[in-house]
Amino acid sequence: MTSPPQAPAEVDALLVAMRPRLHRYCARMVGSVIDGEDVLQDALIKAVEAFASAAPIQNPEAWLFRIAHNTALDFLRRRNRQDALHSSEEVDMMAGELDDVGRREIAASSLRTFMRLPVAQRSSVILMDVLGCSLQEVCGIMDFSLPAVKAALHRGRTQLRAFAREPDDAPRPGLSPGDRARLNAYVSRFNARDFDAIRAMIADDIRLELVNRTRLNGKAEVSRYFGNYAKIDDWHLKTGQVEGRPAILVFEPGAQDAQPRSFMLLDWTADKVAAIRDFRHAPYAIDGAEWEVDRG
């Protein structure tokens, strides 16, 4: 991924304000908060590039969601997760209003659950019931007619209610012994603030992405990142998983039984850390993620 071009001040402010909601949409569309961040970054780059040539934008939020929607569809096409991304069905089916309880239940559905819906149903339910868009905005974002959106919304809500009644007995895979040993070594040194030992664990050509903030390359640059952590004390790390991937969960000190506030992902080459992806400045990414503290 490349870094986004410089945005005009008014566009940059809009992107900052909209980023959590856009990420929530992208994550639920592609079934992963991690992949959702990649889709979001691509969408933001497209938005900045398109802004200069775009006609006067009457509804900037809907315009951004349209770009995010199309970027998510492109991602799904590349991943070959769906055979057909659009339905030509034009059924005049009323979508019915949900009460607050129903909306909360749908908004709390897991990413895996949303991925079981066809794309048109998934898009319409997320946009309207999770993000609060109007029917007219959903039509504009998805480029669907009003009857088609109503039909997709009705069927998507019905399917989600059916999924919610199914038992969730899927086994949860644990960390492999190798992943557990490497992550535990990293976490224990980090929590002990032994950053010299941490620096000895990283590769010379290490890559770091501080999501929503900066990218650093090479041991000299990344060493500054550890120096910044040494100056603050608002974190405590635990080994775990996010969406089945080995991860480091970041908690508030003294609140380690609560939900983590962010997470880190590490890639390894042999016994060295080759890449770090730290979501400290993207706390929205933990929303909706499936996470688990390692108990091994």
Coordinates of C-alpha atoms in Angstrom, one line a residue:
M1 CA 0.0 0.0 0.0
T2 CA 1.1 3.5 -0.7
S3 CA 0.6 6.5 1.5
P4 CA -2.3 8.7 0.6
P5 CA -1.7 12.0 -1.3
Q6 CA -2.0 15.2 0.6
A7 CA -5.6 16.2 1.0
P8 CA -7.0 19.7 1.1
A9 CA -7.7 20.8 4.7
E10 CA -11.5 20.5 4.4
V11 CA -11.2 17.0 2.9
D12 CA -8.7 15.9 5.5
A13 CA -11.0 17.0 8.3
L14 CA -13.9 15.1 6.8
L15 CA -11.8 12.0 6.4
V16 CA -10.6 12.2 10.1
A17 CA -14.2 12.5 11.3
M18 CA -15.6 9.8 9.1
R19 CA -12.8 7.2 9.4
P20 CA -14.3 5.2 12.3
R21 CA -17.7 4.8 10.5
L22 CA -16.0 4.1 7.2
H23 CA -13.9 1.4 8.8
R24 CA -16.9 -0.1 10.5
Y25 CA -18.6 -0.4 7.1
C26 CA -15.5 -1.8 5.3
A27 CA -14.8 -4.3 8.1
R28 CA -18.3 -5.7 8.1
M29 CA -18.4 -5.8 4.3
V30 CA -15.1 -7.9 4.0
G31 CA -15.5 -9.8 7.3
S32 CA -12.4 -8.6 9.1
V33 CA -11.3 -5.5 11.0
I34 CA -7.8 -6.1 9.7
D35 CA -8.7 -6.4 6.0
G36 CA -11.2 -3.6 6.6
E37 CA -8.4 -1.2 7.4
D38 CA -6.6 -2.1 4.2
V39 CA -9.8 -1.5 2.2
L40 CA -10.4 1.8 4.1
Q41 CA -6.9 3.0 3.3
D42 CA -7.4 2.3 -0.4
A43 CA -10.8 4.1 -0.3
L44 CA -9.3 7.2 1.3
I45 CA -6.5 7.4 -1.3
K46 CA -9.2 7.2 -4.0
A47 CA -11.3 9.8 -2.3
V48 CA -8.4 12.3 -2.1
E49 CA -7.4 11.6 -5.7
A50 CA -11.0 12.0 -6.9
F51 CA -11.8 15.2 -5.0
A52 CA -10.2 17.7 -7.3
S53 CA -12.0 16.4 -10.4
A54 CA -15.3 15.7 -8.7
A55 CA -18.4 17.8 -9.4
P56 CA -19.6 19.9 -6.4
I57 CA -20.4 17.2 -3.8
Q58 CA -23.8 17.7 -2.3
N59 CA -23.6 14.9 0.3
P60 CA -19.9 14.3 1.2
E61 CA -20.6 11.5 3.6
A62 CA -22.6 9.5 1.1
W63 CA -19.9 10.2 -1.5
L64 CA -17.3 8.7 0.8
F65 CA -19.5 5.7 1.6
R66 CA -20.0 5.2 -2.2
I67 CA -16.2 5.1 -2.7
A68 CA -15.7 2.8 0.3
H69 CA -18.6 0.5 -0.9
N70 CA -17.0 0.2 -4.4
T71 CA -13.5 -0.4 -2.9
A72 CA -14.9 -3.2 -0.7
L73 CA -16.6 -4.7 -3.7
D74 CA -13.3 -4.6 -5.6
F75 CA -11.7 -6.3 -2.6
L76 CA -14.3 -9.1 -2.6
R77 CA -14.0 -9.6 -6.3
R78 CA -10.2 -10.0 -6.0
R79 CA -10.7 -12.5 -3.1
N80 CA -13.4 -14.4 -5.1
R81 CA -15.6 -14.7 -2.1
Q82 CA -18.8 -14.1 -4.0
D83 CA -20.0 -15.4 -7.4
A84 CA -22.4 -12.6 -8.0
L85 CA -22.1 -9.2 -6.3
H86 CA -25.3 -7.6 -7.5
S87 CA -28.8 -8.8 -7.8
S88 CA -31.0 -7.6 -10.6
E89 CA -34.1 -8.5 -8.7
E90 CA -36.6 -5.6 -8.4
V91 CA -39.1 -6.7 -5.8
D92 CA -41.2 -4.1 -4.2
M93 CA -40.9 -5.5 -0.7
M94 CA -41.3 -3.1 2.2
A95 CA -38.3 -3.1 4.5
G96 CA -40.3 -2.4 7.7
E97 CA -39.0 -0.4 10.7
L98 CA -36.9 -1.9 13.4
D99 CA -37.2 -1.1 17.1
D100 CA -34.1 0.0 19.0
V101 CA -33.6 -3.5 20.3
G102 CA -33.6 -5.0 16.8
R103 CA -31.1 -2.4 15.6
R104 CA -28.8 -3.1 18.5
E105 CA -28.9 -6.8 17.8
I106 CA -28.1 -6.4 14.2
A107 CA -25.3 -3.9 15.0
A108 CA -23.8 -6.4 17.4
S109 CA -23.7 -9.2 14.8
S110 CA -20.3 -10.7 14.3
L111 CA -18.2 -10.0 11.2
R112 CA -18.5 -13.7 10.4
T113 CA -22.2 -13.5 10.6
F114 CA -22.4 -10.6 8.2
M115 CA -20.2 -12.5 5.7
R116 CA -22.9 -15.2 5.5
L117 CA -25.2 -12.6 3.8
P118 CA -25.1 -12.0 0.0
V119 CA -23.3 -8.7 -0.7
A120 CA -26.4 -6.7 -1.6
Q121 CA -28.1 -7.7 1.7
R122 CA -25.0 -7.2 3.7
S123 CA -24.4 -3.7 2.3
S124 CA -28.0 -2.5 2.8
V125 CA -28.2 -3.8 6.4
I126 CA -24.9 -2.4 7.4
L127 CA -25.6 1.0 5.9
M128 CA -29.0 1.4 7.3
D129 CA -29.1 -0.6 10.6
V130 CA -25.5 -0.3 11.7
L131 CA -24.5 3.2 10.3
G132 CA -27.9 4.9 10.3
C133 CA -28.1 5.9 6.6
S134 CA -31.5 6.7 5.1
L135 CA -33.0 4.5 2.4
Q136 CA -32.3 7.3 -0.2
E137 CA -28.6 7.4 0.9
V138 CA -28.4 3.6 0.7
C139 CA -29.8 3.7 -2.9
G140 CA -27.2 6.3 -3.9
I141 CA -24.3 4.5 -2.3
M142 CA -25.1 1.1 -3.7
D143 CA -26.5 2.4 -7.0
F144 CA -29.6 0.4 -6.5
S145 CA -33.3 1.3 -7.0
L146 CA -35.5 1.8 -3.9
P147 CA -37.4 -1.5 -4.4
A148 CA -34.1 -3.4 -4.7
V149 CA -32.7 -1.9 -1.5
K150 CA -36.0 -2.6 0.3
A151 CA -35.9 -6.2 -0.8
A152 CA -32.2 -6.7 0.1
L153 CA -32.8 -5.0 3.5
H154 CA -35.8 -7.2 4.3
R155 CA -34.1 -10.4 3.4
G156 CA -30.8 -9.5 5.1
R157 CA -32.6 -8.7 8.4
T158 CA -34.6 -11.9 8.2
Q159 CA -31.4 -14.0 7.6
L160 CA -29.6 -12.3 10.5
R161 CA -32.5 -13.1 12.9
A162 CA -32.3 -16.8 11.7
F163 CA -28.5 -16.8 12.2
A164 CA -28.8 -15.4 15.7
R165 CA -30.9 -18.5 16.7
E166 CA -28.2 -20.9 15.6
P167 CA -25.8 -22.3 18.2
D168 CA -22.2 -21.1 17.9
D169 CA -20.3 -24.3 18.5
A170 CA -17.4 -23.7 16.1
P171 CA -14.1 -24.7 17.8
R172 CA -11.7 -21.8 18.6
P173 CA -8.2 -22.6 17.4
G174 CA -5.5 -21.7 19.9
L175 CA -2.1 -20.4 19.3
S176 CA 0.5 -22.8 18.0
P177 CA 3.4 -23.5 20.4
G178 CA 5.8 -21.5 18.2
D179 CA 3.5 -18.5 18.0
R180 CA 2.9 -18.6 21.7
A181 CA 6.6 -18.7 22.6
R182 CA 7.5 -15.9 20.3
L183 CA 4.7 -13.6 21.3
N184 CA 5.2 -14.3 25.0
A185 CA 8.8 -13.4 24.7
Y186 CA 8.0 -10.1 23.0
V187 CA 5.2 -9.3 25.4
S188 CA 7.1 -10.1 28.6
R189 CA 10.0 -7.9 27.5
F190 CA 7.7 -5.1 26.4
N191 CA 5.8 -5.1 29.7
A192 CA 9.1 -5.1 31.6
R193 CA 10.1 -2.0 29.5
D194 CA 13.2 -3.9 28.4
F195 CA 13.3 -2.1 25.1
D196 CA 16.9 -2.9 24.5
A197 CA 16.0 -6.6 24.5
I198 CA 13.0 -5.8 22.2
R199 CA 15.3 -4.0 19.7
A200 CA 17.5 -7.1 19.7
M201 CA 14.5 -9.1 18.5
I202 CA 13.7 -7.0 15.4
A203 CA 15.2 -7.4 12.0
D204 CA 17.5 -4.8 10.5
D205 CA 15.0 -4.2 7.7
I206 CA 11.9 -4.2 9.9
R207 CA 8.8 -2.4 8.6
L208 CA 6.4 -0.7 11.0
E209 CA 2.9 0.8 10.3
L210 CA 1.5 2.9 13.1
V211 CA -2.0 2.7 11.6
N212 CA -3.7 6.1 11.0
R213 CA -0.4 7.9 11.8
T214 CA 2.9 6.9 10.1
R215 CA 5.1 4.3 8.6
L216 CA 8.7 3.6 9.5
N217 CA 11.4 1.4 7.9
G218 CA 14.6 0.0 9.2
K219 CA 15.9 -0.6 12.7
A220 CA 17.1 2.9 13.3
E221 CA 13.7 4.5 12.6
V222 CA 11.6 1.8 14.3
S223 CA 13.8 2.2 17.5
R224 CA 12.1 5.6 17.9
Y225 CA 8.8 3.9 18.1
F226 CA 9.9 1.9 21.1
G227 CA 11.4 5.0 22.7
N228 CA 7.9 6.7 22.5
Y229 CA 6.3 3.7 24.3
A230 CA 9.0 4.1 27.0
K231 CA 7.7 7.6 27.7
I232 CA 4.1 6.6 28.4
D233 CA 2.4 4.2 30.8
D234 CA -1.1 3.9 29.5
W235 CA -0.7 0.3 28.2
H236 CA -0.4 -3.3 29.3
L237 CA 0.1 -6.0 26.7
K238 CA -1.2 -9.6 26.6
T239 CA -0.7 -12.4 24.1
G240 CA -3.8 -13.4 22.3
Q241 CA -5.6 -13.6 18.9
V242 CA -7.6 -11.2 16.8
E243 CA -9.9 -12.9 14.2
G244 CA -7.9 -16.1 14.6
R245 CA -4.6 -14.4 14.0
P246 CA -1.8 -14.4 16.6
A247 CA -1.9 -10.9 18.1
I248 CA -0.9 -8.7 21.0
L249 CA -3.8 -7.2 22.8
V250 CA -3.4 -3.8 24.4
F251 CA -5.2 -3.0 27.7
E252 CA -5.5 -0.1 30.0
P253 CA -3.4 -0.8 33.1
G254 CA -5.6 -2.1 35.9
A255 CA -8.5 -2.8 33.5
Q256 CA -7.1 -6.0 32.0
D257 CA -10.4 -7.9 32.3
A258 CA -12.2 -5.3 30.1
Q259 CA -12.2 -5.2 26.3
P260 CA -8.7 -4.4 24.8
R261 CA -8.5 -0.9 23.5
S262 CA -6.3 -1.8 20.5
F263 CA -4.0 -4.5 19.2
M264 CA -0.7 -5.2 17.4
L265 CA 0.2 -7.7 14.7
L266 CA 3.7 -9.0 14.2
D267 CA 5.2 -10.8 11.2
W268 CA 8.3 -12.9 11.8
T269 CA 11.3 -14.0 9.6
A270 CA 12.9 -16.9 11.4
D271 CA 13.3 -15.6 15.0
K272 CA 13.3 -11.9 14.2
V273 CA 10.3 -9.5 14.0
A274 CA 10.1 -8.5 10.4
A275 CA 7.0 -6.2 10.5
I276 CA 4.8 -4.6 13.2
R277 CA 1.3 -3.2 12.6
D278 CA 0.2 -1.2 15.7
F279 CA -3.5 -0.1 15.9
R280 CA -2.9 2.3 18.8
H281 CA -4.1 5.3 16.9
A282 CA -6.9 3.4 15.2
P283 CA -8.9 2.2 18.3
Y284 CA -12.0 1.9 16.1
A285 CA -10.5 -1.3 14.6
I286 CA -11.2 -3.3 17.8
D287 CA -14.9 -2.6 17.5
G288 CA -16.6 -5.8 16.3
A289 CA -13.3 -7.8 16.2
E290 CA -13.3 -11.3 17.5
W291 CA -10.5 -11.4 20.1
E292 CA -9.3 -13.8 22.7
V293 CA -6.6 -13.7 25.4
D294 CA -4.3 -16.6 25.2
R295 CA -4.7 -18.9 28.3
G296 CA -2.1 -21.4 27.3

